[in-house]
Amino acid sequence: MNKSTFILKGNICYTETRDQLTVMDQGYLVCHEGISRGVYPVVPEKYRDLPVTDYHDLLIVPGMSDLHVHAPQYPFRGLGMDLELLDWLNTHTFPEESRYADPEYAEKAYRIFTEDLRKSATTRAAVFATIHIPATKVLMEQLDASELKTYVGKVNMDRNCTDTLRERDAEAALESTSEWLRETAGKYPNVRPILTPRFAPTCSGALLEGLGALQREYGLPVQSHLSENLSEINWVQELFPWSSCYGNVYEHYGLFGGEAKTVMAHCVHSSDREVKLMKNSGVYVAHCPQSNINLSSGIAPVRRYLDEGIPVGLGTDMAGGANMSMFRCIVDAIGVSKLYWRLVDQGSKPLSMEEAFYLATKGGGAFFGKVGSFEEGYEVDALVLDDSGMRSTKELSTRDRLERYLYLAEEYGRLAGKYVAGKKIL
Ligand code: GUN
Ligand code: FE
């Protein structure tokens, strides 16, 4: 029998809709060739012969999608947290990313990133690399071997950055991106390419136009940054004076949803016009709460995006966020939503645990397909959570154990198993 056909038994939690957690204590999750056949209180007759892995009293939850993470920034995580975006990029980010011109450095630095990501709660990720082809190949090779499922983007930037990171001009950047696409095509089964203009300020109109053409030629998805910081937004208006909003710049060049599956990180200060554009284009928002805090960017109005029906997932934005843990990301999303409610908009009620858990699983998972739930037809990405180190005299329901796990994961949690698309990797 196929190795990715099995049953997992334990206390199973997942979301079907964003505000409701489905819990089945001592349930059976049936996985057939990597795809869920549903969750049952007793094993249905037709699945009786499948091997069962019994996780006893542990929790089993869907794997998590980090919808926005910068692999090359991992070496300076937890450092340089006293600047806002544009100064932070110039002071910390661009100098570190310049080092990836050396593939040997990339090999070492990406090894640490990839090993840590593999051990984390993340099963899927949309990853920024740097402008460098050899280093980006190293990252793709390592991530492929990790058996996580990822999108990786070679970054494009041809202006407004250090010489060491600036591609000569639009033509050179586009040629390099085409070469990267050609040379990596079909080589890494677990890694798919994603077009990655860093953000509008570091991309000329000619570069964005060429990336739009590549998007249409290859049908590629797109990732970038949008309306993260007020100085950034003003700068985009100066650089693209004809634009009606920041998002309109990407839209103008065919890099904003529609045929191009797109995820934009942050969207902290999006105007009404921009929100409407995001909604009409089906653009995903990668909400990165810890980065919003660390770079003093502000708080993304996630409740509004959810109410508008805009697809939302969570991102660590490593190293704008210092922690790779998606549990921490969930807790930060809940936390900043409370501050937003209290300090910014009393009509914008905070995220519940269920909602934030949904964003990290099914919300962000949607960018990768039928991912992030245990409903029938979903790819089985699963985490087995051991909370036995969380000592307490309290009797807890399974739902409460999950909530506590999210908050205490780093101190007392243990990842007892990890499955990606039906394959056990931990
Ligand atoms: N905007 C452009 N580049 C970056 C980056 O590396 N991190 C964040 N948070 N925002 C950006
Ligand atoms: Fe980012």
XYZ file of C-alpha atoms and ligand atoms in Angstrom:
438
model
C 0.000 0.000 0.000
C 1.066 3.540 -0.714
C 2.963 5.034 2.235
C 0.749 8.088 2.244
C -2.359 5.989 2.840
C -3.025 5.621 6.559
C -5.128 6.683 9.503
C -4.084 9.031 12.315
C -5.831 8.735 15.658
C -5.920 11.435 18.333
C -7.763 14.552 19.471
C -8.391 16.175 16.115
C -9.026 19.926 15.647
C -9.502 21.862 12.422
C -11.663 24.586 10.951
C -14.165 24.383 8.130
C -15.366 27.970 8.481
C -13.393 30.797 9.975
C -15.211 31.139 13.255
C -15.813 27.540 14.158
C -13.440 24.879 15.338
C -14.354 21.281 14.610
C -13.127 19.005 17.391
C -13.243 15.235 17.470
C -11.751 13.619 20.544
C -10.177 10.247 19.806
C -11.110 10.673 16.167
C -9.692 8.985 13.079
C -8.295 11.059 10.206
C -8.278 8.950 7.049
C -5.566 9.813 4.532
C -5.661 8.184 1.093
C -2.648 8.885 -1.120
C -2.026 12.140 0.690
C -5.633 13.337 0.534
C -8.102 13.427 3.411
C -11.065 11.085 3.223
C -12.534 12.739 6.300
C -12.489 12.508 10.087
C -14.581 9.857 11.870
C -15.446 8.756 15.419
C -15.019 5.120 14.341
C -13.118 3.772 11.337
C -15.561 3.215 8.469
C -15.767 -0.343 7.222
C -14.089 0.425 3.875
C -10.980 1.796 5.607
C -10.717 -0.995 8.161
C -7.517 -2.424 6.677
C -5.524 0.835 6.711
C -2.640 1.133 9.176
C -3.485 3.311 12.185
C -0.941 5.498 13.964
C -2.363 6.108 17.418
C -1.235 9.395 18.960
C -3.339 8.660 22.041
C -4.137 11.844 23.957
C -2.145 14.237 21.739
C -3.694 16.944 19.566
C -3.736 16.620 15.770
C -4.185 19.871 13.808
C -3.639 20.960 10.183
C -0.184 22.149 9.116
C 0.387 25.882 8.911
C 1.184 28.145 5.974
C 3.653 31.001 6.393
C 2.427 33.249 3.630
C 5.354 35.668 3.790
C 8.910 34.901 4.861
C 12.366 36.156 3.797
C 14.820 33.257 3.978
C 17.995 35.397 3.606
C 17.010 37.554 6.572
C 17.138 34.646 9.020
C 20.726 35.399 10.153
C 19.708 38.762 11.657
C 16.432 37.733 13.231
C 15.944 39.358 16.605
C 18.421 42.111 15.760
C 18.035 45.734 14.695
C 14.498 46.161 15.938
C 14.739 49.910 16.524
C 14.109 51.221 13.013
C 11.161 51.744 10.702
C 10.888 49.991 7.358
C 12.935 52.129 4.969
C 15.835 52.705 7.388
C 15.688 49.081 8.480
C 16.016 47.932 4.856
C 19.057 50.133 4.251
C 20.742 49.461 7.583
C 20.140 45.762 8.172
C 18.424 44.058 5.283
C 20.259 45.106 2.151
C 23.744 44.559 3.641
C 22.808 41.030 4.766
C 21.074 40.135 1.496
C 24.165 41.321 -0.399
C 26.124 38.474 1.169
C 24.140 35.940 -0.868
C 26.201 36.882 -3.910
C 28.479 34.218 -2.429
C 26.877 30.773 -2.927
C 29.018 29.327 -0.141
C 27.574 31.808 2.304
C 24.105 31.014 0.974
C 24.707 27.310 1.457
C 25.526 27.832 5.140
C 22.891 30.434 5.942
C 20.056 28.725 4.064
C 20.954 25.402 5.711
C 20.170 26.895 9.118
C 16.949 28.469 7.848
C 15.757 25.299 6.147
C 16.567 23.003 9.056
C 14.728 25.272 11.474
C 11.731 25.632 9.150
C 11.490 21.881 8.809
C 11.310 21.514 12.585
C 8.707 24.274 12.928
C 4.914 24.183 12.645
C 5.143 25.449 9.061
C 4.254 22.937 6.364
C 3.923 25.434 3.469
C 5.552 28.778 2.831
C 5.793 31.600 0.305
C 9.453 32.529 0.463
C 11.502 35.490 -0.743
C 15.110 34.721 -1.709
C 17.466 37.427 -3.050
C 18.348 38.669 -6.545
C 21.071 36.021 -6.888
C 20.405 32.985 -9.094
C 23.031 30.592 -7.648
C 21.960 31.337 -4.067
C 18.285 31.018 -4.955
C 18.986 27.621 -6.499
C 20.724 26.575 -3.295
C 17.634 27.591 -1.322
C 15.321 25.725 -3.689
C 17.443 22.605 -3.515
C 17.511 22.654 0.276
C 13.800 23.362 0.624
C 12.986 20.647 -1.870
C 14.970 18.162 0.189
C 13.178 19.322 3.367
C 9.905 17.986 1.900
C 8.038 21.114 2.905
C 5.927 22.563 0.079
C 7.005 26.043 -0.871
C 6.896 28.850 -3.354
C 10.284 30.509 -3.781
C 10.911 33.800 -5.552
C 14.105 35.216 -6.941
C 13.811 38.874 -5.974
C 13.742 41.625 -8.600
C 15.065 45.134 -7.912
C 16.680 47.591 -10.298
C 16.643 50.886 -8.382
C 16.633 52.574 -4.987
C 18.853 50.110 -3.187
C 22.555 49.518 -2.538
C 24.738 48.914 -5.603
C 25.405 45.410 -4.328
C 21.748 44.447 -4.688
C 20.733 46.460 -7.708
C 20.317 44.568 -10.944
C 21.926 46.601 -13.750
C 18.661 47.632 -15.332
C 15.205 46.253 -16.089
C 16.496 44.221 -19.000
C 19.205 42.575 -16.912
C 16.775 41.799 -14.096
C 14.256 40.269 -16.500
C 16.889 38.227 -18.293
C 18.112 36.962 -14.958
C 14.598 36.042 -13.825
C 13.921 34.248 -17.132
C 17.190 32.364 -16.803
C 16.300 31.359 -13.242
C 12.894 30.101 -14.416
C 14.425 28.128 -17.292
C 17.190 26.595 -15.229
C 14.999 25.517 -12.332
C 11.969 24.355 -14.333
C 10.786 20.942 -13.140
C 13.882 20.366 -10.994
C 12.435 20.702 -7.532
C 9.131 18.854 -7.124
C 8.348 20.424 -3.737
C 9.228 23.980 -4.775
C 7.359 26.156 -7.222
C 8.578 29.494 -8.587
C 6.777 32.736 -7.765
C 7.412 36.110 -9.405
C 8.821 38.478 -6.819
C 9.169 42.190 -7.454
C 10.564 43.206 -4.037
C 8.199 46.186 -3.814
C 7.285 49.071 -6.098
C 9.997 51.492 -4.854
C 12.848 49.173 -5.906
C 11.333 48.326 -9.299
C 11.277 50.571 -12.345
C 8.158 50.700 -14.514
C 10.043 48.820 -17.216
C 10.903 46.028 -14.795
C 7.312 45.719 -13.555
C 6.077 45.709 -17.135
C 8.475 42.918 -18.064
C 7.473 40.907 -14.994
C 3.834 41.285 -16.045
C 4.755 39.823 -19.440
C 6.568 36.918 -17.748
C 3.535 36.334 -15.557
C 1.333 35.983 -18.624
C 3.858 33.832 -20.477
C 4.357 31.339 -17.635
C 1.084 31.788 -15.712
C 3.083 32.333 -12.529
C 1.848 33.501 -9.126
C 3.105 36.792 -7.698
C 4.257 37.968 -4.264
C 5.287 41.403 -3.065
C 4.774 44.052 -0.381
C 1.930 46.554 -0.219
C 1.139 49.611 1.907
C 3.236 48.551 4.869
C 4.510 51.938 6.006
C 3.335 55.545 5.530
C 6.681 56.868 4.193
C 6.771 53.962 1.748
C 3.272 54.810 0.470
C 4.181 58.477 -0.062
C 7.331 57.421 -1.893
C 5.364 55.156 -4.235
C 3.057 58.081 -5.017
C 6.129 60.182 -5.942
C 7.663 57.413 -8.051
C 4.415 56.552 -9.852
C 2.534 59.892 -9.853
C -0.137 58.565 -12.209
C -1.187 55.806 -9.808
C -4.509 56.015 -7.959
C -3.115 53.966 -5.070
C -0.070 51.803 -4.360
C -1.890 48.642 -5.435
C -2.774 50.293 -8.729
C 0.940 50.264 -9.633
C 1.057 46.451 -9.505
C -2.371 46.241 -11.132
C -1.273 48.481 -13.989
C 1.466 46.014 -14.875
C -0.666 42.877 -14.512
C 0.810 41.850 -11.175
C -2.228 42.141 -8.947
C -4.584 39.191 -8.894
C -7.050 38.263 -11.599
C -5.274 35.676 -13.726
C -2.171 36.134 -11.581
C -2.620 34.463 -8.202
C -1.139 37.112 -5.927
C -0.218 37.543 -2.294
C 0.638 40.965 -0.900
C 2.310 41.275 2.480
C 1.117 43.742 5.115
C -1.647 46.009 3.684
C -1.503 48.019 6.903
C -2.520 51.375 5.454
C -4.506 50.443 2.344
C -6.926 53.143 1.197
C -10.590 52.410 0.491
C -9.752 52.435 -3.190
C -6.959 49.941 -2.675
C -9.127 47.633 -0.565
C -11.734 47.633 -3.311
C -9.064 46.771 -5.853
C -7.718 43.956 -3.669
C -11.209 42.573 -3.276
C -12.104 42.771 -6.960
C -8.782 41.201 -7.967
C -8.887 38.341 -5.425
C -5.538 39.363 -3.964
C -4.476 37.498 -0.811
C -3.290 39.482 2.177
C -0.373 38.072 4.168
C -0.955 39.586 7.592
C 2.348 39.820 9.472
C 1.492 40.991 12.984
C 4.898 40.733 14.597
C 6.519 42.650 11.772
C 3.821 45.326 12.125
C 4.971 45.696 15.734
C 8.745 45.461 15.280
C 8.946 47.931 12.386
C 6.354 50.224 14.017
C 4.366 49.988 10.810
C 0.898 50.062 12.348
C -1.742 47.332 12.544
C -3.343 45.794 9.477
C -7.164 45.975 9.655
C -7.691 42.248 9.363
C -11.282 42.263 10.580
C -12.143 44.574 7.715
C -10.458 42.303 5.181
C -12.336 39.295 6.521
C -15.655 41.161 6.481
C -14.985 42.220 2.878
C -14.332 38.602 1.893
C -10.685 39.259 1.008
C -8.591 36.084 1.400
C -6.184 36.417 4.340
C -3.373 34.270 5.705
C -0.614 34.899 8.226
C 3.085 35.528 7.649
C 6.093 35.795 9.916
C 7.845 38.255 7.578
C 11.117 36.948 8.972
C 13.182 39.025 9.902
C 10.673 41.875 10.253
C 9.200 39.273 12.559
C 11.814 37.646 14.778
C 10.026 34.342 15.328
C 9.553 31.572 12.829
C 6.788 29.987 14.900
C 3.331 30.142 13.374
C 1.920 29.552 16.868
C 3.522 32.810 17.913
C 2.211 34.402 14.733
C -1.356 33.362 15.627
C -1.038 34.760 19.122
C 0.442 38.014 17.781
C -2.434 38.322 15.301
C -4.923 38.008 18.150
C -2.944 40.467 20.268
C -2.637 43.237 17.677
C -6.318 42.839 16.747
C -7.185 43.649 20.375
C -5.054 46.789 20.307
C -6.629 47.787 16.986
C -10.077 47.373 18.526
C -9.207 49.290 21.684
C -7.085 52.050 20.183
C -8.115 52.454 16.548
C -11.621 51.239 15.785
C -14.093 50.162 18.456
C -16.283 48.665 15.740
C -13.582 46.207 14.696
C -13.896 43.294 17.048
C -10.752 41.332 17.895
C -9.903 38.002 16.295
C -10.985 34.967 18.245
C -8.614 32.052 18.729
C -10.663 30.113 16.185
C -10.352 32.870 13.587
C -6.609 33.309 13.989
C -6.107 29.530 13.889
C -8.171 29.456 10.707
C -5.978 32.172 9.129
C -2.806 30.195 9.848
C -4.255 26.942 8.494
C -7.093 27.086 5.989
C -6.855 30.841 5.277
C -3.218 30.861 4.139
C -3.420 27.253 2.967
C -5.839 28.269 0.219
C -2.949 29.948 -1.592
C -1.451 26.460 -2.031
C -4.685 24.693 -3.064
C -6.928 22.531 -0.901
C -4.667 22.862 2.099
C -5.068 23.665 5.791
C -8.081 21.593 6.782
C -8.978 17.940 7.295
C -12.177 18.100 5.289
C -12.512 15.467 2.625
C -10.423 16.299 -0.439
C -7.815 18.359 1.419
C -4.133 17.472 1.248
C -3.123 16.031 4.586
C -0.709 18.457 6.196
C -0.849 17.632 9.887
C 0.897 18.508 13.142
C 0.841 16.329 16.242
C 1.048 18.507 19.352
C 2.248 17.209 22.695
C 1.137 19.480 25.548
C 2.065 17.114 28.350
C 4.797 19.543 29.470
C 2.154 22.203 30.224
C 1.593 21.288 33.834
C -1.611 22.478 35.413
C -4.218 21.411 37.927
C -7.000 22.431 35.534
C -9.140 20.023 33.563
C -9.279 21.294 30.012
C -11.411 20.631 26.975
C -9.588 19.833 23.747
C -10.428 23.298 22.420
C -8.875 24.868 25.506
C -5.813 22.668 25.229
C -5.342 23.959 21.680
C -5.662 27.574 22.807
C -3.128 27.028 25.578
C -0.783 25.267 23.186
C -0.769 28.272 20.841
C 0.285 30.540 23.707
C 2.777 28.223 25.409
C 4.194 26.301 22.435
C 7.682 27.787 22.598
C 8.147 27.167 26.304
C 6.436 23.858 26.913
C 5.193 22.471 23.610
C 6.619 19.592 21.615
C 5.939 18.825 17.992
C 5.460 15.061 18.124
C 4.786 14.549 14.428
C 4.588 16.462 11.160
C 3.040 15.393 7.859
C 3.131 17.258 4.570
C 0.812 16.162 1.761
C 0.429 12.803 3.470
C 4.142 12.243 3.970
C 5.539 11.962 7.486
C 8.571 14.229 7.732
C 9.008 14.387 11.531
N 9.458 45.945 1.808
C 10.410 45.745 0.881
N 11.289 44.811 1.263
C 10.890 44.395 2.469
C 11.404 43.436 3.377
O 12.409 42.768 3.154
N 10.704 43.283 4.537
C 9.589 43.998 4.812
N 8.956 43.799 5.961
N 9.102 44.917 3.985
C 9.746 45.101 2.822
Fe 8.491 41.200 3.877
